[in-house]
Tab-separated table of C-alpha atoms in Angstrom:
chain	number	residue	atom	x	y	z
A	158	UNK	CA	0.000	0.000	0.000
A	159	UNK	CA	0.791	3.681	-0.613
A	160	UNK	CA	2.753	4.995	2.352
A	161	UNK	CA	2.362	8.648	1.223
A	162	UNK	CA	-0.781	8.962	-0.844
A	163	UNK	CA	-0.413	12.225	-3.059
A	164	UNK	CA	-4.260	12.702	-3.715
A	165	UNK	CA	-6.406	13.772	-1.349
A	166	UNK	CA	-10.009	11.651	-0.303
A	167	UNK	CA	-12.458	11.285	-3.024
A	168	UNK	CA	-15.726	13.209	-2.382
A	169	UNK	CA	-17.550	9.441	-2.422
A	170	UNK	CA	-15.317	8.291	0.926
A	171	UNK	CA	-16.744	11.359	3.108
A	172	UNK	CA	-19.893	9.499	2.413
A	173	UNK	CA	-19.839	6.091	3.875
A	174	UNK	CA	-20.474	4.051	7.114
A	175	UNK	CA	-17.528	5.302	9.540
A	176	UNK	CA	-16.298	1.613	9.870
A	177	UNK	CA	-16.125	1.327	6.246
A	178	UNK	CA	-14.091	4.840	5.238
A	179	UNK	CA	-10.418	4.001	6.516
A	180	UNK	CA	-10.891	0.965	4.626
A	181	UNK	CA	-12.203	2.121	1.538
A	182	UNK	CA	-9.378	5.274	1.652
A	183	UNK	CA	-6.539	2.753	1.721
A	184	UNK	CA	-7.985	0.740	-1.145
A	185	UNK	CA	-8.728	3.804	-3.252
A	186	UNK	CA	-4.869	5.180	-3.056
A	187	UNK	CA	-4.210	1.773	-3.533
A	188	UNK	CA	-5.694	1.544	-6.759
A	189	UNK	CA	-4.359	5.043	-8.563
A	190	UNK	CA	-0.994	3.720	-7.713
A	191	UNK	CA	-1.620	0.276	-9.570
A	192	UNK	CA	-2.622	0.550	-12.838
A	193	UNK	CA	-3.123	-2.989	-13.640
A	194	UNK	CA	-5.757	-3.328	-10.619
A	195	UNK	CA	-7.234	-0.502	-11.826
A	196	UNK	CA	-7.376	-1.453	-15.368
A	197	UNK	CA	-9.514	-4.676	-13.824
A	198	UNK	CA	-11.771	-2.661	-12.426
A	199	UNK	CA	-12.698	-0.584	-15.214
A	200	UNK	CA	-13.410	-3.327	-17.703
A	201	UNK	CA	-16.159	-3.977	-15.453
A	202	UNK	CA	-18.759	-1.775	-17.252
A	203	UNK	CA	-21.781	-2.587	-15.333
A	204	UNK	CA	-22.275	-1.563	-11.929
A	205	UNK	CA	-23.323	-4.820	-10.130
A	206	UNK	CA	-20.342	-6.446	-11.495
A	207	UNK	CA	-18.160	-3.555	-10.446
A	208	UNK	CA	-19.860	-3.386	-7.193
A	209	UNK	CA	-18.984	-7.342	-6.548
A	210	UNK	CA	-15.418	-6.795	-7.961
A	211	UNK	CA	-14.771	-3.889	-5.984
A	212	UNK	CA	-15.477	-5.893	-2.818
A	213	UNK	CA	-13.955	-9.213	-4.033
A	214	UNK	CA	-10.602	-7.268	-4.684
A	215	UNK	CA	-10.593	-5.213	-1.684
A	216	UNK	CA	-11.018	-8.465	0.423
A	217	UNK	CA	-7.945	-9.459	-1.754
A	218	UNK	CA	-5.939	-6.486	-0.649
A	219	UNK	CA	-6.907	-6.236	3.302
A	220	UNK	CA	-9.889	-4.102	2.753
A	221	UNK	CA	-12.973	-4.768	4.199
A	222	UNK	CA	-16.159	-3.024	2.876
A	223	UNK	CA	-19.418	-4.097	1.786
A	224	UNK	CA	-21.461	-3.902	-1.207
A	225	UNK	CA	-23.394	-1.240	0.211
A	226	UNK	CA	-20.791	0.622	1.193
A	227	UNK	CA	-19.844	0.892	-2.745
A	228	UNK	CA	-23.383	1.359	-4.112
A	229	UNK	CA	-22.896	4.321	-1.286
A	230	UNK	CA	-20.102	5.366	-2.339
A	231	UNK	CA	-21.075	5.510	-6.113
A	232	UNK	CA	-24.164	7.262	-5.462
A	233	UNK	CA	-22.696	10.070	-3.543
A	234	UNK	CA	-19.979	10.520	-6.253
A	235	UNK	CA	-22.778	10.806	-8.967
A	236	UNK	CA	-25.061	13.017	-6.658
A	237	UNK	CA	-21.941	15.441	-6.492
A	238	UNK	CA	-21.012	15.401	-10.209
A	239	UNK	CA	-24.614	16.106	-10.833
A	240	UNK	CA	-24.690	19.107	-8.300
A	241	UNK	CA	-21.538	20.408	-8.549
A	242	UNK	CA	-22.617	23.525	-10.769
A	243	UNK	CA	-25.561	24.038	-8.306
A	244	UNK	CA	-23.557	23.828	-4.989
B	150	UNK	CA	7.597	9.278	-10.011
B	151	UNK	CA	6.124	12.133	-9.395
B	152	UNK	CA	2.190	12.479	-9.517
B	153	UNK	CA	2.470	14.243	-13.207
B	154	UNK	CA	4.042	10.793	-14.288
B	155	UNK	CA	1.492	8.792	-12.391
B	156	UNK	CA	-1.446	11.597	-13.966
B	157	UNK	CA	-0.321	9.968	-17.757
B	158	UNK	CA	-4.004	9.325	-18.849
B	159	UNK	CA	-5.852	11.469	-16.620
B	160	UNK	CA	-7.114	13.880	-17.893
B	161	UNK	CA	-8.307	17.462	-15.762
B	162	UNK	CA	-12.231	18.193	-15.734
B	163	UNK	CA	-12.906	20.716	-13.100
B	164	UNK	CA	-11.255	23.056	-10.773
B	165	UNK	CA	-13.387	23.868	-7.640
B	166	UNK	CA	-13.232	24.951	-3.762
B	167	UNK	CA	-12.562	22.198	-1.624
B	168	UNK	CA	-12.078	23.491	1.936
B	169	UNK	CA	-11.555	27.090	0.656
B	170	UNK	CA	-8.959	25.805	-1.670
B	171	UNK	CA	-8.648	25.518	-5.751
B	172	UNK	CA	-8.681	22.011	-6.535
B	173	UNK	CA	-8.490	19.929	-9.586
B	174	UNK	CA	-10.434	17.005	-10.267
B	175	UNK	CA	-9.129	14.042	-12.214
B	176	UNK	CA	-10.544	11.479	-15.166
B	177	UNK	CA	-9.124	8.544	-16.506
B	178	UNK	CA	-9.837	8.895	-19.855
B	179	UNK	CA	-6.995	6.194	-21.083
B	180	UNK	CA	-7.778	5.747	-24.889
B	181	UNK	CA	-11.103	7.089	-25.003
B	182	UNK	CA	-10.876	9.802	-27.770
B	183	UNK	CA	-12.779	13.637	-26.961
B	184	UNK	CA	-15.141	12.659	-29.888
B	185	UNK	CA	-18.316	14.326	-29.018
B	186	UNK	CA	-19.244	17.653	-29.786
B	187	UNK	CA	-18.223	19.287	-26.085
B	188	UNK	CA	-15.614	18.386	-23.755
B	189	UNK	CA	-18.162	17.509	-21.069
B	190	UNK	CA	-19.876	14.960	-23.502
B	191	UNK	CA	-17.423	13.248	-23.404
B	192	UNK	CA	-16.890	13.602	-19.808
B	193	UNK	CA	-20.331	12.306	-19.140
B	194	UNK	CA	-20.034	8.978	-21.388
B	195	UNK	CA	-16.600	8.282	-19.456
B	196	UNK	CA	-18.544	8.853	-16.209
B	197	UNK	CA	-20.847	6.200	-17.199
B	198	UNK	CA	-18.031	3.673	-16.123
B	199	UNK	CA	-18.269	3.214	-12.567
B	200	UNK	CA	-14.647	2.810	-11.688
B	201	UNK	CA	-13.849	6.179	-13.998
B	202	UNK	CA	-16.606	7.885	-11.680
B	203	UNK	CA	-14.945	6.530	-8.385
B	204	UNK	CA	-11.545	6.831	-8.962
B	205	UNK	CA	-11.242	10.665	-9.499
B	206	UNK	CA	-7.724	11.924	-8.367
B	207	UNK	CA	-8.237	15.151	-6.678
B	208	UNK	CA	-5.118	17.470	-6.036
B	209	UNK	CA	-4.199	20.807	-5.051
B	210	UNK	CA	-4.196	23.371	-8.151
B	211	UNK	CA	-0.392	23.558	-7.277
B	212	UNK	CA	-0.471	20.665	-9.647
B	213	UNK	CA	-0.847	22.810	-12.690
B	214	UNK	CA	3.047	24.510	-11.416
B	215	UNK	CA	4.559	21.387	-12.106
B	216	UNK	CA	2.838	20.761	-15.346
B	217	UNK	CA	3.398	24.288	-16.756
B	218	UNK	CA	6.982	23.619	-16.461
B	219	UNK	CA	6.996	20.416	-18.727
B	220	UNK	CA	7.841	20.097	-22.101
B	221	UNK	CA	4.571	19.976	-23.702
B	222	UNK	CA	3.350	16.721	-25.424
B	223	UNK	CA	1.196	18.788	-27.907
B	224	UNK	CA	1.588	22.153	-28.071
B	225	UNK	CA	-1.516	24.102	-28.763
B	226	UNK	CA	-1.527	24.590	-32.450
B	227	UNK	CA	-4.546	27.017	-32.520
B	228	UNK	CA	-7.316	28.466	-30.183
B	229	UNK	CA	-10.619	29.287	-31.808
B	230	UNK	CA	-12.891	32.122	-30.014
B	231	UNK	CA	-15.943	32.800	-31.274
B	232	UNK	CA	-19.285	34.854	-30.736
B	233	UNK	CA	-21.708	31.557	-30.121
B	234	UNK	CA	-23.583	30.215	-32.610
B	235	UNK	CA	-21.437	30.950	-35.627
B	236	UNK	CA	-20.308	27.422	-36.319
B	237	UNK	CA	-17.345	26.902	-34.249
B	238	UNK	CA	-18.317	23.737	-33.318
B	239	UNK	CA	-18.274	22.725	-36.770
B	240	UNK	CA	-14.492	23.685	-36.941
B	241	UNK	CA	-13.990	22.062	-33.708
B	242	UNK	CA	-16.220	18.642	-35.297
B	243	UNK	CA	-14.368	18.995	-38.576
B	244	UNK	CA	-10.949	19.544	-37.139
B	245	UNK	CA	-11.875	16.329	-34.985
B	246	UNK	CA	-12.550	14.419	-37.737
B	247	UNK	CA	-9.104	13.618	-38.737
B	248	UNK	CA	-6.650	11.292	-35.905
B	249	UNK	CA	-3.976	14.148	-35.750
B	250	UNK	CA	-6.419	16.492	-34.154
B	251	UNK	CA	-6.479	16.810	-30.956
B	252	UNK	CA	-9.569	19.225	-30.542
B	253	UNK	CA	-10.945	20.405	-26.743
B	254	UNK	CA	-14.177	22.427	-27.031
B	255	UNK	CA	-15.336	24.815	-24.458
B	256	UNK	CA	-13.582	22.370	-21.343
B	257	UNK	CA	-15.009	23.445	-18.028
B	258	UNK	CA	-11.588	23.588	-16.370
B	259	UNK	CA	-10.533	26.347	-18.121
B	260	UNK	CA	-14.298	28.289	-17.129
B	261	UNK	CA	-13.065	27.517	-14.189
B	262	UNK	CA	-9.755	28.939	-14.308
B	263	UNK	CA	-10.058	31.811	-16.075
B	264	UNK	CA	-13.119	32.632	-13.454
B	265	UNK	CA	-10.732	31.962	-10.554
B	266	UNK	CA	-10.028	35.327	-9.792
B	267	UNK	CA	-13.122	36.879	-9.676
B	268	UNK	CA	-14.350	34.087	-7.645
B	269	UNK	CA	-10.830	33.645	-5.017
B	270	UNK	CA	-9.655	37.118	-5.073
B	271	UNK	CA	-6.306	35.562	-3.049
B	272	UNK	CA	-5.427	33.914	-6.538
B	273	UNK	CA	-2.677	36.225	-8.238
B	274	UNK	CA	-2.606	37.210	-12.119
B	275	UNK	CA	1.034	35.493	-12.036
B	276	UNK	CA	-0.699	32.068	-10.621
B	277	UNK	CA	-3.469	32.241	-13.071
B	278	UNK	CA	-1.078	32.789	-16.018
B	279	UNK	CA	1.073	29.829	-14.309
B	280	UNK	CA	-2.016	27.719	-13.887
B	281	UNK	CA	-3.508	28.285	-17.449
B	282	UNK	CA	-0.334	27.115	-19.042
B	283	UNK	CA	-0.532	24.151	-16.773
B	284	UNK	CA	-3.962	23.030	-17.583
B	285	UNK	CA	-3.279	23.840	-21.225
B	286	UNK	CA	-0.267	20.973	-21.114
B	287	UNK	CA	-2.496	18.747	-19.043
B	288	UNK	CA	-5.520	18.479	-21.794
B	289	UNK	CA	-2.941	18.258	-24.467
B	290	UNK	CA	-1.084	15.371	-23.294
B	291	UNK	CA	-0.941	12.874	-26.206
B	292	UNK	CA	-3.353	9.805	-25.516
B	293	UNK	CA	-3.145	9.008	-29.176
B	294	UNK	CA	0.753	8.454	-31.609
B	295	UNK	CA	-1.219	9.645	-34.634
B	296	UNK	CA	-1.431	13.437	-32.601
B	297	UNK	CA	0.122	16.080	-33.674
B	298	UNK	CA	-2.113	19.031	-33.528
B	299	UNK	CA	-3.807	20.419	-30.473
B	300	UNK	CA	-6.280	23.208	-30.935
B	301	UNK	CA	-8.868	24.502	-27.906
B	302	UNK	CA	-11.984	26.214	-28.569
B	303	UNK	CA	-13.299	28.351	-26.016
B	304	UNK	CA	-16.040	29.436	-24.635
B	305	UNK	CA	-17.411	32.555	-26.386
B	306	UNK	CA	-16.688	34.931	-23.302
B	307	UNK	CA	-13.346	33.719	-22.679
B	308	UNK	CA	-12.527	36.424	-25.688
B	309	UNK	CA	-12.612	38.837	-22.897
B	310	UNK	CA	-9.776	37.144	-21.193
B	311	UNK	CA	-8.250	37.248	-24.310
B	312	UNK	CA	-5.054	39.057	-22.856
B	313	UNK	CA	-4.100	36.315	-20.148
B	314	UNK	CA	-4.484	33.771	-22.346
B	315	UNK	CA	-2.210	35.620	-24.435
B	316	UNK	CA	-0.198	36.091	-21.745
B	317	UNK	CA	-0.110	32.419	-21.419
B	318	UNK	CA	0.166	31.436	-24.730
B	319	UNK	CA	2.378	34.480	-26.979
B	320	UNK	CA	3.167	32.679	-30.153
B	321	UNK	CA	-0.173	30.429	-30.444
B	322	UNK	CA	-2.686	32.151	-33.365
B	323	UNK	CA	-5.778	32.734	-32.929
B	324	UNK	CA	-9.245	32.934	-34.471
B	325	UNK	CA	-11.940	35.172	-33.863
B	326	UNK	CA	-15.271	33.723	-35.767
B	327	UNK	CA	-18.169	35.200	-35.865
B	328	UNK	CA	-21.410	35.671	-38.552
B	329	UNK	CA	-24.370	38.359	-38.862
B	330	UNK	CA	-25.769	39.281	-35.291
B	331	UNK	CA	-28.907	39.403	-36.205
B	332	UNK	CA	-28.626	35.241	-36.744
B	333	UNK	CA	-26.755	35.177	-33.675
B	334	UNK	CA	-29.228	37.029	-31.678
B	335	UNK	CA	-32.558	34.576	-33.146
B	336	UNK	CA	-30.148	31.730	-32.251
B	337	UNK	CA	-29.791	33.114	-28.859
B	338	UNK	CA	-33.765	33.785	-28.763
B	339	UNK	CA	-34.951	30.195	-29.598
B	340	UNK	CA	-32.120	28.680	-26.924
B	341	UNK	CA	-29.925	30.732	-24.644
B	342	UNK	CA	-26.513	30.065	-23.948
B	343	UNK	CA	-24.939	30.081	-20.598
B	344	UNK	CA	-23.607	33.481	-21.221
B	345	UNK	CA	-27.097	34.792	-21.963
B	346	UNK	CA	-28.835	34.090	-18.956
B	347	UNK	CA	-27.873	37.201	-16.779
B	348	UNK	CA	-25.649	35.659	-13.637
B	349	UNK	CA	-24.577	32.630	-15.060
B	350	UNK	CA	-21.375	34.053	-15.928
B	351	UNK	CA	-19.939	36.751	-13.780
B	352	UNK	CA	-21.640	40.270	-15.191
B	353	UNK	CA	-18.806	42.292	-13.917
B	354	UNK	CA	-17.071	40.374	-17.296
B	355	UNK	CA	-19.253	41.782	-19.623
B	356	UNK	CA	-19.222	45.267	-17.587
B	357	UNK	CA	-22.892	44.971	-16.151
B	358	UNK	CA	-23.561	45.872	-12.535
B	359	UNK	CA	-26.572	44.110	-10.654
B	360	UNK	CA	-28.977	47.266	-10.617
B	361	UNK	CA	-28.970	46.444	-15.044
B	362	UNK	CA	-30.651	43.104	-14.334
B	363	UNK	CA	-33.689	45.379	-13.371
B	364	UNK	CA	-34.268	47.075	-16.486
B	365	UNK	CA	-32.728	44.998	-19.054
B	366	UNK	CA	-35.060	42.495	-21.254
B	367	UNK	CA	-32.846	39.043	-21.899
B	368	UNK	CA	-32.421	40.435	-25.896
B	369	UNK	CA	-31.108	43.288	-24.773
B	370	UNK	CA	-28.403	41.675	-22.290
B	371	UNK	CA	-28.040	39.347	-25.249
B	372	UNK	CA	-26.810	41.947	-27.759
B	373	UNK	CA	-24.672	44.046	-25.361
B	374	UNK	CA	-23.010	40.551	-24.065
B	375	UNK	CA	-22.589	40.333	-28.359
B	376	UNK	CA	-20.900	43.945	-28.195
B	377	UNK	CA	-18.842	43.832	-25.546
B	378	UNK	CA	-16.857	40.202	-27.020
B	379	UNK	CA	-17.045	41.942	-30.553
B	380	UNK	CA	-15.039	45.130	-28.997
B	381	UNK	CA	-13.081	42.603	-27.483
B	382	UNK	CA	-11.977	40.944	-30.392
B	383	UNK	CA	-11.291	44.226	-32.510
B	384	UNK	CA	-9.496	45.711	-29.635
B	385	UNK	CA	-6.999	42.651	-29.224
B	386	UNK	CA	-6.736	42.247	-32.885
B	387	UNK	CA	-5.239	45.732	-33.612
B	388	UNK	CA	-2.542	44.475	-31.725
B	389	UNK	CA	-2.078	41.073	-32.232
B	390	UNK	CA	-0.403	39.638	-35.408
B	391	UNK	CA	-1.381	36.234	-34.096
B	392	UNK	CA	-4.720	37.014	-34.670
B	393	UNK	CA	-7.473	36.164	-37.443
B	394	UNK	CA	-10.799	37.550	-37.966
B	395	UNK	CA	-12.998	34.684	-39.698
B	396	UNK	CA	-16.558	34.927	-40.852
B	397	UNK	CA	-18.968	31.898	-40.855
B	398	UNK	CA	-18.988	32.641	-44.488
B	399	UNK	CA	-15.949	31.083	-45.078
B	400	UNK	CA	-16.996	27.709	-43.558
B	401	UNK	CA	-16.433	24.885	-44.010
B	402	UNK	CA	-13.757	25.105	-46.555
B	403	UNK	CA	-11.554	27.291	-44.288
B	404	UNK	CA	-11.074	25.031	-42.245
B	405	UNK	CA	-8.893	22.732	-43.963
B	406	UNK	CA	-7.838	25.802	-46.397
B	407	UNK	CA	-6.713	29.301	-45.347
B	408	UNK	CA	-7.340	28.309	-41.319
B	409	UNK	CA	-5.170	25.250	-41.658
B	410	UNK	CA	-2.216	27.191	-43.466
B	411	UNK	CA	-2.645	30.192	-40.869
B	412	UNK	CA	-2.262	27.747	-37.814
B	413	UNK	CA	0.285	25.790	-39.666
B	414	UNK	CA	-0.748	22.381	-39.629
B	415	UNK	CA	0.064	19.926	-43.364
B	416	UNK	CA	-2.749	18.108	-43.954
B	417	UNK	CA	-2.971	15.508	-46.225
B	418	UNK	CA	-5.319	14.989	-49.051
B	419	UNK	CA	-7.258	12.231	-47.246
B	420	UNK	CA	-7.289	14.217	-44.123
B	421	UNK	CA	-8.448	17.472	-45.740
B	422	UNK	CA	-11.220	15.118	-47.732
B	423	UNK	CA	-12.194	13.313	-44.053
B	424	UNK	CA	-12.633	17.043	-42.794
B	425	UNK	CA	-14.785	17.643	-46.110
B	426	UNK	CA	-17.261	14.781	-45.528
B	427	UNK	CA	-17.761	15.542	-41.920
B	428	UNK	CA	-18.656	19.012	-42.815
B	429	UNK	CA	-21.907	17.801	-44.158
B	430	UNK	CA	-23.030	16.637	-41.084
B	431	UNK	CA	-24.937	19.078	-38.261
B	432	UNK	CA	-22.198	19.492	-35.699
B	433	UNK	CA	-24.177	19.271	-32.859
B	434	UNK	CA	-25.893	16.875	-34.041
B	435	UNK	CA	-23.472	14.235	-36.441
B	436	UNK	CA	-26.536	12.431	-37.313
B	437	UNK	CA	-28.172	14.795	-39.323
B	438	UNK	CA	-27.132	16.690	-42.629
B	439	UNK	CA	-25.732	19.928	-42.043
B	440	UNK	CA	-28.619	22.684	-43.343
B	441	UNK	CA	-27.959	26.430	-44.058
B	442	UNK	CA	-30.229	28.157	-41.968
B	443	UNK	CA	-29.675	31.899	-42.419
B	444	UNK	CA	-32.282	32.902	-44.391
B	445	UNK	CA	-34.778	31.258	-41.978
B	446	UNK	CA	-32.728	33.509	-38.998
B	447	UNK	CA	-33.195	36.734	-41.075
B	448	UNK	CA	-36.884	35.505	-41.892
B	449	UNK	CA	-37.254	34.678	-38.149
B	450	UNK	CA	-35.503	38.375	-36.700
B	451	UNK	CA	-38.170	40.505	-35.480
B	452	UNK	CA	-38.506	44.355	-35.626
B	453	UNK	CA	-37.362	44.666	-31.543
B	454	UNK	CA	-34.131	42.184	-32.844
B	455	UNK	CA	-33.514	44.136	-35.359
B	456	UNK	CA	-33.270	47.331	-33.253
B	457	UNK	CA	-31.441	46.254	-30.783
B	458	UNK	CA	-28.791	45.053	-33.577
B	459	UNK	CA	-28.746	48.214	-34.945
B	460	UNK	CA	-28.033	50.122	-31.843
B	461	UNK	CA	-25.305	47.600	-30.240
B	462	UNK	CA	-24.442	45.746	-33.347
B	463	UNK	CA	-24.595	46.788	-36.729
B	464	UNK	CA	-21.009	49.163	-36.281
B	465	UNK	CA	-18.684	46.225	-34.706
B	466	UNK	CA	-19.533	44.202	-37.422
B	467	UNK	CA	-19.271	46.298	-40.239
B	468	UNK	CA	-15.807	46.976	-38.586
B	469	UNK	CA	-14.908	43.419	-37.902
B	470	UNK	CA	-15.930	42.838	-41.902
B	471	UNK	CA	-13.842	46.131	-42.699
B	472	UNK	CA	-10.510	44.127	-41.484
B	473	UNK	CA	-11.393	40.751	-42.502
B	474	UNK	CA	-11.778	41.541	-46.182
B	475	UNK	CA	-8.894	44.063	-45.995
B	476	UNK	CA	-6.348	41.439	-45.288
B	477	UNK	CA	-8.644	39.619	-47.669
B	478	UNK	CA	-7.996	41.837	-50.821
B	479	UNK	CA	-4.724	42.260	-49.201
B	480	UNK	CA	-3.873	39.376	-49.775
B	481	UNK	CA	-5.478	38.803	-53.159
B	482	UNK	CA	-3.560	41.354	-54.544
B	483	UNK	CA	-0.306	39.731	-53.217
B	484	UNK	CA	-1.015	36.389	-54.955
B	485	UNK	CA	-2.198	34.902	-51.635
B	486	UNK	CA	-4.943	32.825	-50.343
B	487	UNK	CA	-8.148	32.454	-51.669
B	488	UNK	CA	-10.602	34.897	-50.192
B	489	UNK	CA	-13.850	32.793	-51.086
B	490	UNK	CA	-15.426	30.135	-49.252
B	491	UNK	CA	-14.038	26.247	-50.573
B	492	UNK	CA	-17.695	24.654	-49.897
């Protein structure tokens, strides 16, 4: 894992259970420094497969979340794209 | 590596106010080309991938330092300003046509920059200059070998920042386009742009103060929003030999004619018959035929239109159409380029 991450939180993590955040903060640095895990989770289009794949490889890497927390996650990240001329 | 290494196929789609500070939000765009009409269309289709919509890098603006001082994969080969709804988005469509474009129309990062001071009055001219040449080099990183020309069309008011970009950019020519204002102004009628809905963009850029909102109609604000980017563009031209005044009239055929020489970019045949074919086609809309539609404007333009063009109009462009076919006939009578439209 990324000792120093050099981006900051995305909006979505400010947005899920408390228990789930540190978790899904690690995994998400961990990802923009590995483009190959990255790559696998883009060629899942759809988002009930990325949802599953998301928590199958965050298992993988020592990061627990849950499908809800990603659903969560994805929701609030759309909801703030969508606002973000209003807000 | 530093984050501009690990940024290779990211691609910058907003700055905002995190926390009270300018920060720039990241896309993986990888090799998905900026096909669609706007810069955001293309946004929204990559957003449509759920780990591209998760997975958004966001870092300080201080970013843009360390990509200003780059080398620049693409430099910008032309920018293209324009008074809205005058067919620049059929240059920027044609010029994307062809695989060694690299074309980014009306990107809301660079809104957002070159708002950034009005909005965050802690934000220096130096930075902004800084930061503009840094986003510049960040959209026109090559994604694609067969690149080689980078051109940016802005939003219409971003004329009026004409001088930092400048500032920004010395040596990079420019385009002013434009068409009748009366056509502009029915355009404007049947579907307002951003610009023409008083507030949406900052009024102290177009020199309005709050207390006009009360007594100005929307055609009104519409045709002195019209004047002031029209004085805009004659005032920067007089002094800018990197500058072009280019009338709708001369589209399409410009574009891979007398606009291609003047930004210095070698087409060959089959790219300058590519740019040809996707001419034909609405630019907004690829799937439909392209259809002239100025004699149902000048049919459409009401008495109060054409007033209002007379009063705030009518003299910038018969001024802007003085220079144009000066250099025109200029250039004519030097043995230069044709002066006539190639359609």
């Amino acid at each position: 894992m990324e000792s120093k991450p050099p981006f900051a939180d995305p909006v979505s993590v400010a947005h899920v259970g408390e228990s789930a955040t540190e978790a899904l903060r690690r995994f998400h640095q961990h990802v923009l420094a590995t483009p190959g895990l990255f790559a696998r989770l883009c060629a899942e289009k759809e988002r009930e497969g990325f949802v599953t794949r998301m928590v199958e490889l965050g298992r993988e890497h020592g990061c627990g979340f849950t499908t809800d927390d990603v659903v969560n996650g994805l929701n609030a990240a759309r909801r703030e794209w969508l606002e973000r001329g209003i807000l | 590596m530093t984050t501009v290494d690990q940024l290779k196929g990211w691609v910058p789609i907003r700055i905002y106010w995190r926390e009270g500070q300018p920060t720039v939000d990241w896309l993986f765009l990888g090799d998905q080309p900026l096909s669609e009409p706007f810069f955001e269309q293309s946004v929204a289709r990559a957003l449509r991938n759920p780990a591209q919509l998760l997975f958004r890098p966001q870092t300080p603006i201080s970013i843009l330092e360390e990509f200003a001082e780059m080398a620049p994969d693409l430099a910008p080969t032309g920018f293209v300003f324009h008074l809205s709804r005058c067919g620049s988005t059929l240059i920027s469509q044609v010029l994307a046509s062809v695989p060694c474009n690299l074309v980014v129309s009306e990107a809301p990062p660079i809104e957002h920059l070159l708002g950034a001071r009005l909005r965050d009055p802690r934000i220096t001219h130096a930075q902004q200059v800084v930061w503009l040449r840094g986003l510049v080099r960040a959209l026109g990183r090559r994604r694609f070998a067969a690149e080689k020309y980078f051109y940016i069309k802005f939003d219409s008011w971003h004329l009026l920042h004409l001088s930092l970009i400048r500032e920004a950019f010395p040596d990079t020519p420019w385009i002013f386009l434009y068409r009748e204002p009366l056509e502009v102004l029915v355009s404007q009628r049947r579907l307002r742009g951003a610009h023409m809905l008083p507030g949406v963009v900052d009024l102290r850029l177009f020199g309005f103060v709050r207390e006009d909102l009360a007594t100005l109609s929307f055609d009104e604000y519409a045709a002195r929003v019209l004047a002031c980017i029209c004085q805009n563009a004659l005032r920067t031209h007089e002094t800018s030999p990197a500058g072009r005044l280019v009338n709708f009239s001369e589209l399409p055929g410009a574009i891979w004619g007398d606009l291609a020489e003047f930004f210095g970019a070698d087409y060959s045949e089959e790219e300058r018959s590519r740019m040809s074919d996707a001419s034909r086609f609405n630019a907004k809309n690829p799937k439909v035929r392209h259809a002239d539609d100025t004699a149902a404007k000048q049919r459409e333009a009401g008495d109060d239109l054409r007033e209002l063009e007379k009063a705030w109009l009518t003299d910038l462009y018969r001024e802007l159409e003085t220079r144009r076919l000066s250099r025109l006939w200029t250039g004519r009578m030097r043995g230069g380029g044709s002066a006539s439209s190639r359609r």
